[in-house]
Amino acid sequence: SIDRARKEDGLVKRSFMGFSVDAISLEETAAIAAAAIAARRPMVHCSLNALKVVEARRDPQVRRMLEDFDLLTADGASVAWGLRLLAGVPSERVAGVDLMARLLAEGAARGWRFFLLGASPEVSATLPSRIESAFPGVLVAGTHHGYFDTVEEGRIVGLIRDSAADVLFVGMPSPRKERFLLEHRNTLAVPFAMGVGGGLDLLAGKTRRAPVWMRRSGLEWSYRVLQEPRRLAGRYFVTNLRFAGLFARELLAIRRSGRDVSC
């Protein structure tokens, strides 16, 4: 069962704003993924950021989806910092793109096979050569763009299953990628699957990653806004304000009650 697997992996769940989060490091997350691949035990991973917290508070269906993942780690800096304040535990940010790069590097050495689902048809077509250049020795089992409707999902799930991939990266918007991973988790036959958001665009060179100092200071979101201001500025501004309000209320309630939020 999932609970037994969590005990075997040594996971410790922490309560954060109503979510049960795995407060673990990038190193530990990569090790858990490697163990799942070695055991051929299907595991689906999700990265939690401020946007998903806000969406889940507003949409019960999104909340239920997040609760159903085997592994839920802190992606956004706001979530990592929040865990330290609310749960009283040190928490490293496990950015989805960093985990993706780590698994590609390790997979190139171990012979893992990767399937890449998402991005535009043009970007998807360039991914194998881009990845093989950046991670020599990596095995790309298959790719498919993210511009498909639900009628085509059965065919695409079949492609992924037949590819015998060890790792699946899904680069589609939320909550579409979360729904896809959870609905097909038992038929994909992939030991480790995770959403990577815009990670495939980064691998293809369509977008650029923020400088290290911006990532460490929690400003990576602003770098993304600078690259796509029309699409992202309003979303990030509103989301960050709503998350700040939710977090402030949660922190005030905990301090008033004096309850232990760890689990």
Coordinates of C-alpha atoms in Angstrom, one line a residue:
S1 CA 0.0 0.0 0.0
I2 CA 1.0 3.6 -0.2
D3 CA 1.2 3.9 3.6
R4 CA 3.5 0.9 3.8
A5 CA 5.7 2.3 1.0
R6 CA 6.0 5.6 2.9
K7 CA 7.2 3.8 6.0
E8 CA 9.7 1.9 3.9
D9 CA 11.0 5.1 2.4
G10 CA 11.3 6.8 5.7
L11 CA 8.9 9.6 4.8
V12 CA 7.7 12.0 7.5
K13 CA 4.6 13.9 6.7
R14 CA 4.1 17.4 8.0
S15 CA 0.9 19.4 8.1
F16 CA 0.9 22.6 6.1
M17 CA -2.2 24.7 5.6
G18 CA -4.3 21.6 5.5
F19 CA -2.0 19.5 3.3
S20 CA 0.2 16.6 4.3
V21 CA 3.6 17.5 2.9
D22 CA 6.8 15.4 2.6
A23 CA 9.4 17.7 4.2
I24 CA 12.4 16.2 2.5
S25 CA 15.4 17.4 0.5
L26 CA 16.1 17.1 -3.2
E27 CA 18.6 14.4 -2.4
E28 CA 16.0 12.4 -0.4
T29 CA 13.4 12.8 -3.1
A30 CA 15.7 11.6 -5.8
A31 CA 16.6 8.6 -3.7
I32 CA 12.9 7.7 -3.2
A33 CA 12.4 8.0 -6.9
A34 CA 15.4 5.7 -7.6
A35 CA 14.0 3.1 -5.1
A36 CA 10.6 3.2 -6.8
I37 CA 12.2 2.6 -10.1
A38 CA 14.4 -0.3 -8.8
A39 CA 11.4 -1.9 -7.2
R40 CA 9.1 -1.3 -10.2
R41 CA 6.6 0.2 -7.7
P42 CA 4.5 2.9 -9.3
M43 CA 4.8 6.3 -7.6
V44 CA 3.3 9.7 -8.6
H45 CA 5.0 12.9 -7.4
C46 CA 3.5 16.4 -7.1
S47 CA 5.3 19.7 -6.3
L48 CA 3.3 22.1 -4.1
N49 CA 3.6 25.8 -4.6
A50 CA 1.6 28.9 -3.7
L51 CA -0.6 28.6 -6.8
K52 CA -1.7 25.1 -6.0
V53 CA -2.4 26.0 -2.4
V54 CA -4.7 28.8 -3.5
E55 CA -6.4 26.7 -6.1
A56 CA -7.0 23.9 -3.7
R57 CA -8.5 26.2 -1.1
R58 CA -10.9 27.4 -3.8
D59 CA -11.6 24.1 -5.5
P60 CA -12.3 20.9 -3.5
Q61 CA -11.6 18.7 -6.5
V62 CA -8.0 20.1 -6.7
R63 CA -7.6 19.6 -3.0
R64 CA -8.6 15.9 -3.3
M65 CA -6.2 15.4 -6.2
L66 CA -3.3 16.8 -4.2
E67 CA -4.1 14.5 -1.3
D68 CA -4.0 11.5 -3.6
F69 CA -0.3 11.8 -4.6
D70 CA 2.2 9.4 -3.2
L71 CA 4.8 12.1 -2.8
L72 CA 4.0 15.8 -2.2
T73 CA 7.1 18.1 -1.8
A74 CA 7.6 21.8 -1.3
D75 CA 8.3 23.4 -4.7
G76 CA 7.7 27.1 -4.2
A77 CA 10.0 29.0 -1.8
S78 CA 6.9 30.3 0.0
V79 CA 5.8 26.7 0.8
A80 CA 9.3 25.7 2.0
W81 CA 9.6 28.8 4.2
G82 CA 6.0 28.3 5.4
L83 CA 6.8 24.7 6.6
R84 CA 9.6 26.1 8.8
L85 CA 7.3 28.6 10.4
L86 CA 4.1 26.5 10.7
A87 CA 5.5 23.0 11.2
G88 CA 8.8 24.0 12.9
V89 CA 10.9 21.8 10.7
P90 CA 13.7 22.7 8.2
S91 CA 12.4 22.2 4.7
E92 CA 14.4 22.4 1.5
R93 CA 12.7 23.6 -1.6
V94 CA 12.4 20.7 -4.1
A95 CA 11.9 22.5 -7.4
G96 CA 10.3 20.3 -10.0
V97 CA 12.8 21.4 -12.6
D98 CA 15.7 20.6 -10.3
L99 CA 14.3 17.1 -9.6
M100 CA 13.8 16.6 -13.3
A101 CA 17.4 17.5 -14.1
R102 CA 18.7 15.3 -11.2
L103 CA 16.8 12.3 -12.5
L104 CA 17.9 12.8 -16.0
A105 CA 21.6 12.9 -14.9
E106 CA 21.2 9.9 -12.7
G107 CA 19.1 8.1 -15.3
A108 CA 21.8 8.6 -18.0
A109 CA 24.2 6.7 -15.7
R110 CA 21.7 4.0 -14.7
G111 CA 20.1 3.4 -18.1
W112 CA 16.7 4.6 -17.2
R113 CA 14.2 5.3 -20.0
F114 CA 12.3 8.6 -20.0
F115 CA 9.0 9.6 -21.6
L116 CA 8.3 13.3 -22.1
L117 CA 4.7 14.4 -22.4
G118 CA 3.7 18.0 -22.9
A119 CA 4.7 21.4 -24.4
S120 CA 3.9 22.4 -27.9
P121 CA 4.4 20.1 -30.9
E122 CA 7.4 22.2 -32.0
V123 CA 9.1 22.1 -28.6
S124 CA 8.3 18.4 -28.2
A125 CA 10.0 17.6 -31.5
T126 CA 13.3 19.1 -30.3
L127 CA 13.4 17.5 -26.9
P128 CA 15.2 14.3 -27.7
S129 CA 18.2 15.9 -29.3
R130 CA 18.3 18.7 -26.6
I131 CA 18.2 16.3 -23.8
E132 CA 20.7 13.9 -25.3
S133 CA 23.1 16.8 -25.8
A134 CA 22.6 18.1 -22.2
F135 CA 22.7 14.6 -20.6
P136 CA 24.9 12.3 -22.6
G137 CA 23.8 8.7 -22.5
V138 CA 20.2 9.5 -21.6
L139 CA 17.6 7.2 -23.1
V140 CA 14.5 9.0 -24.4
A141 CA 11.8 6.3 -24.7
G142 CA 9.3 8.6 -26.4
T143 CA 7.7 12.1 -26.5
H144 CA 4.3 13.6 -27.2
H145 CA 3.1 17.2 -27.2
G146 CA 0.5 18.3 -24.7
Y147 CA -2.0 19.6 -27.2
F148 CA -4.5 16.8 -27.1
D149 CA -8.1 16.3 -25.8
T150 CA -9.5 13.7 -23.5
V151 CA -10.6 11.5 -26.5
E152 CA -7.0 10.9 -27.4
E153 CA -5.8 10.1 -23.8
G154 CA -6.3 6.4 -24.2
R155 CA -4.0 6.3 -27.2
I156 CA -1.3 8.4 -25.5
V157 CA -1.5 6.3 -22.3
G158 CA -0.9 3.3 -24.6
L159 CA 2.2 5.0 -26.1
I160 CA 3.6 5.6 -22.7
R161 CA 2.9 2.1 -21.5
D162 CA 4.4 0.5 -24.6
S163 CA 7.5 2.6 -24.4
A164 CA 8.6 0.8 -21.2
A165 CA 9.6 4.1 -19.7
D166 CA 11.0 4.2 -16.1
V167 CA 10.3 7.9 -15.6
L168 CA 7.5 10.1 -17.0
F169 CA 7.7 13.9 -17.1
V170 CA 4.4 15.7 -17.7
G171 CA 4.7 19.3 -18.8
M172 CA 1.2 20.6 -18.9
P173 CA -0.7 23.2 -16.9
S174 CA -2.3 22.6 -13.5
P175 CA -4.6 20.9 -12.7
R176 CA -4.6 19.1 -16.1
K177 CA -1.3 17.3 -15.5
E178 CA -2.3 16.3 -11.9
R179 CA -5.6 14.9 -13.2
F180 CA -3.8 13.0 -16.0
L181 CA -1.2 11.4 -13.6
L182 CA -3.8 10.3 -11.1
E183 CA -6.5 9.0 -13.5
H184 CA -3.9 6.9 -15.4
R185 CA -1.5 6.0 -12.6
N186 CA -2.5 2.3 -12.7
T187 CA -2.4 1.9 -16.5
L188 CA 0.8 3.9 -17.4
A189 CA 3.1 1.2 -16.0
V190 CA 5.8 3.8 -15.2
P191 CA 7.6 3.4 -11.9
F192 CA 8.0 7.1 -11.3
A193 CA 5.9 9.9 -12.8
M194 CA 5.8 13.6 -12.0
G195 CA 4.6 16.9 -13.3
V196 CA 7.2 19.4 -14.4
G197 CA 5.2 22.4 -15.4
G198 CA 7.2 24.5 -17.8
G199 CA 10.3 22.3 -17.4
L200 CA 10.1 20.9 -20.9
D201 CA 10.2 24.4 -22.3
L202 CA 13.3 25.0 -20.2
L203 CA 15.0 21.8 -21.5
A204 CA 14.2 22.9 -25.1
G205 CA 15.7 26.3 -24.6
K206 CA 12.4 28.1 -25.2
T207 CA 12.5 29.8 -21.8
R208 CA 15.4 30.5 -19.3
R209 CA 15.8 29.6 -15.7
A210 CA 16.2 32.4 -13.2
P211 CA 19.7 33.1 -11.8
V212 CA 20.7 31.2 -8.7
W213 CA 20.5 34.2 -6.5
M214 CA 16.9 34.8 -7.5
R215 CA 16.0 31.1 -6.8
R216 CA 17.6 31.2 -3.4
S217 CA 15.8 34.5 -2.4
G218 CA 12.4 33.2 -3.5
L219 CA 12.2 35.5 -6.6
E220 CA 12.2 33.0 -9.3
W221 CA 8.5 33.7 -10.0
S222 CA 9.4 37.3 -10.9
Y223 CA 11.9 36.1 -13.5
R224 CA 9.2 34.1 -15.1
V225 CA 6.9 37.1 -15.2
L226 CA 9.6 39.1 -16.9
Q227 CA 9.8 36.5 -19.7
E228 CA 6.0 36.3 -20.1
P229 CA 4.4 39.4 -18.6
R230 CA 1.1 39.3 -20.4
R231 CA 0.4 35.7 -19.5
L232 CA 1.8 35.6 -16.0
A233 CA 1.8 39.0 -14.3
G234 CA -1.8 39.1 -13.3
R235 CA -1.8 35.5 -12.2
Y236 CA 1.2 35.7 -10.0
F237 CA 0.2 39.1 -8.5
V238 CA -3.3 37.8 -7.5
T239 CA -2.0 34.4 -6.4
N240 CA 0.8 35.8 -4.2
L241 CA -1.6 38.2 -2.4
R242 CA -4.2 35.4 -1.8
F243 CA -1.5 33.0 -0.5
A244 CA -0.1 35.7 1.8
G245 CA -3.6 36.2 3.3
L246 CA -4.2 32.5 3.8
F247 CA -0.8 32.0 5.4
A248 CA -1.2 34.9 7.7
R249 CA -4.6 33.6 8.9
E250 CA -3.1 30.1 9.4
L251 CA -0.1 31.4 11.4
L252 CA -2.3 33.6 13.6
A253 CA -4.7 30.7 14.3
I254 CA -1.8 28.4 15.3
R255 CA -0.2 30.9 17.6
R256 CA -3.5 31.6 19.3
S257 CA -4.2 27.9 19.8
G258 CA -0.7 26.8 20.6
R259 CA -1.4 23.5 18.9
D260 CA 1.3 21.2 17.5
V261 CA 1.0 21.1 13.7
S262 CA 3.4 18.3 13.1
C263 CA 2.0 14.8 12.2

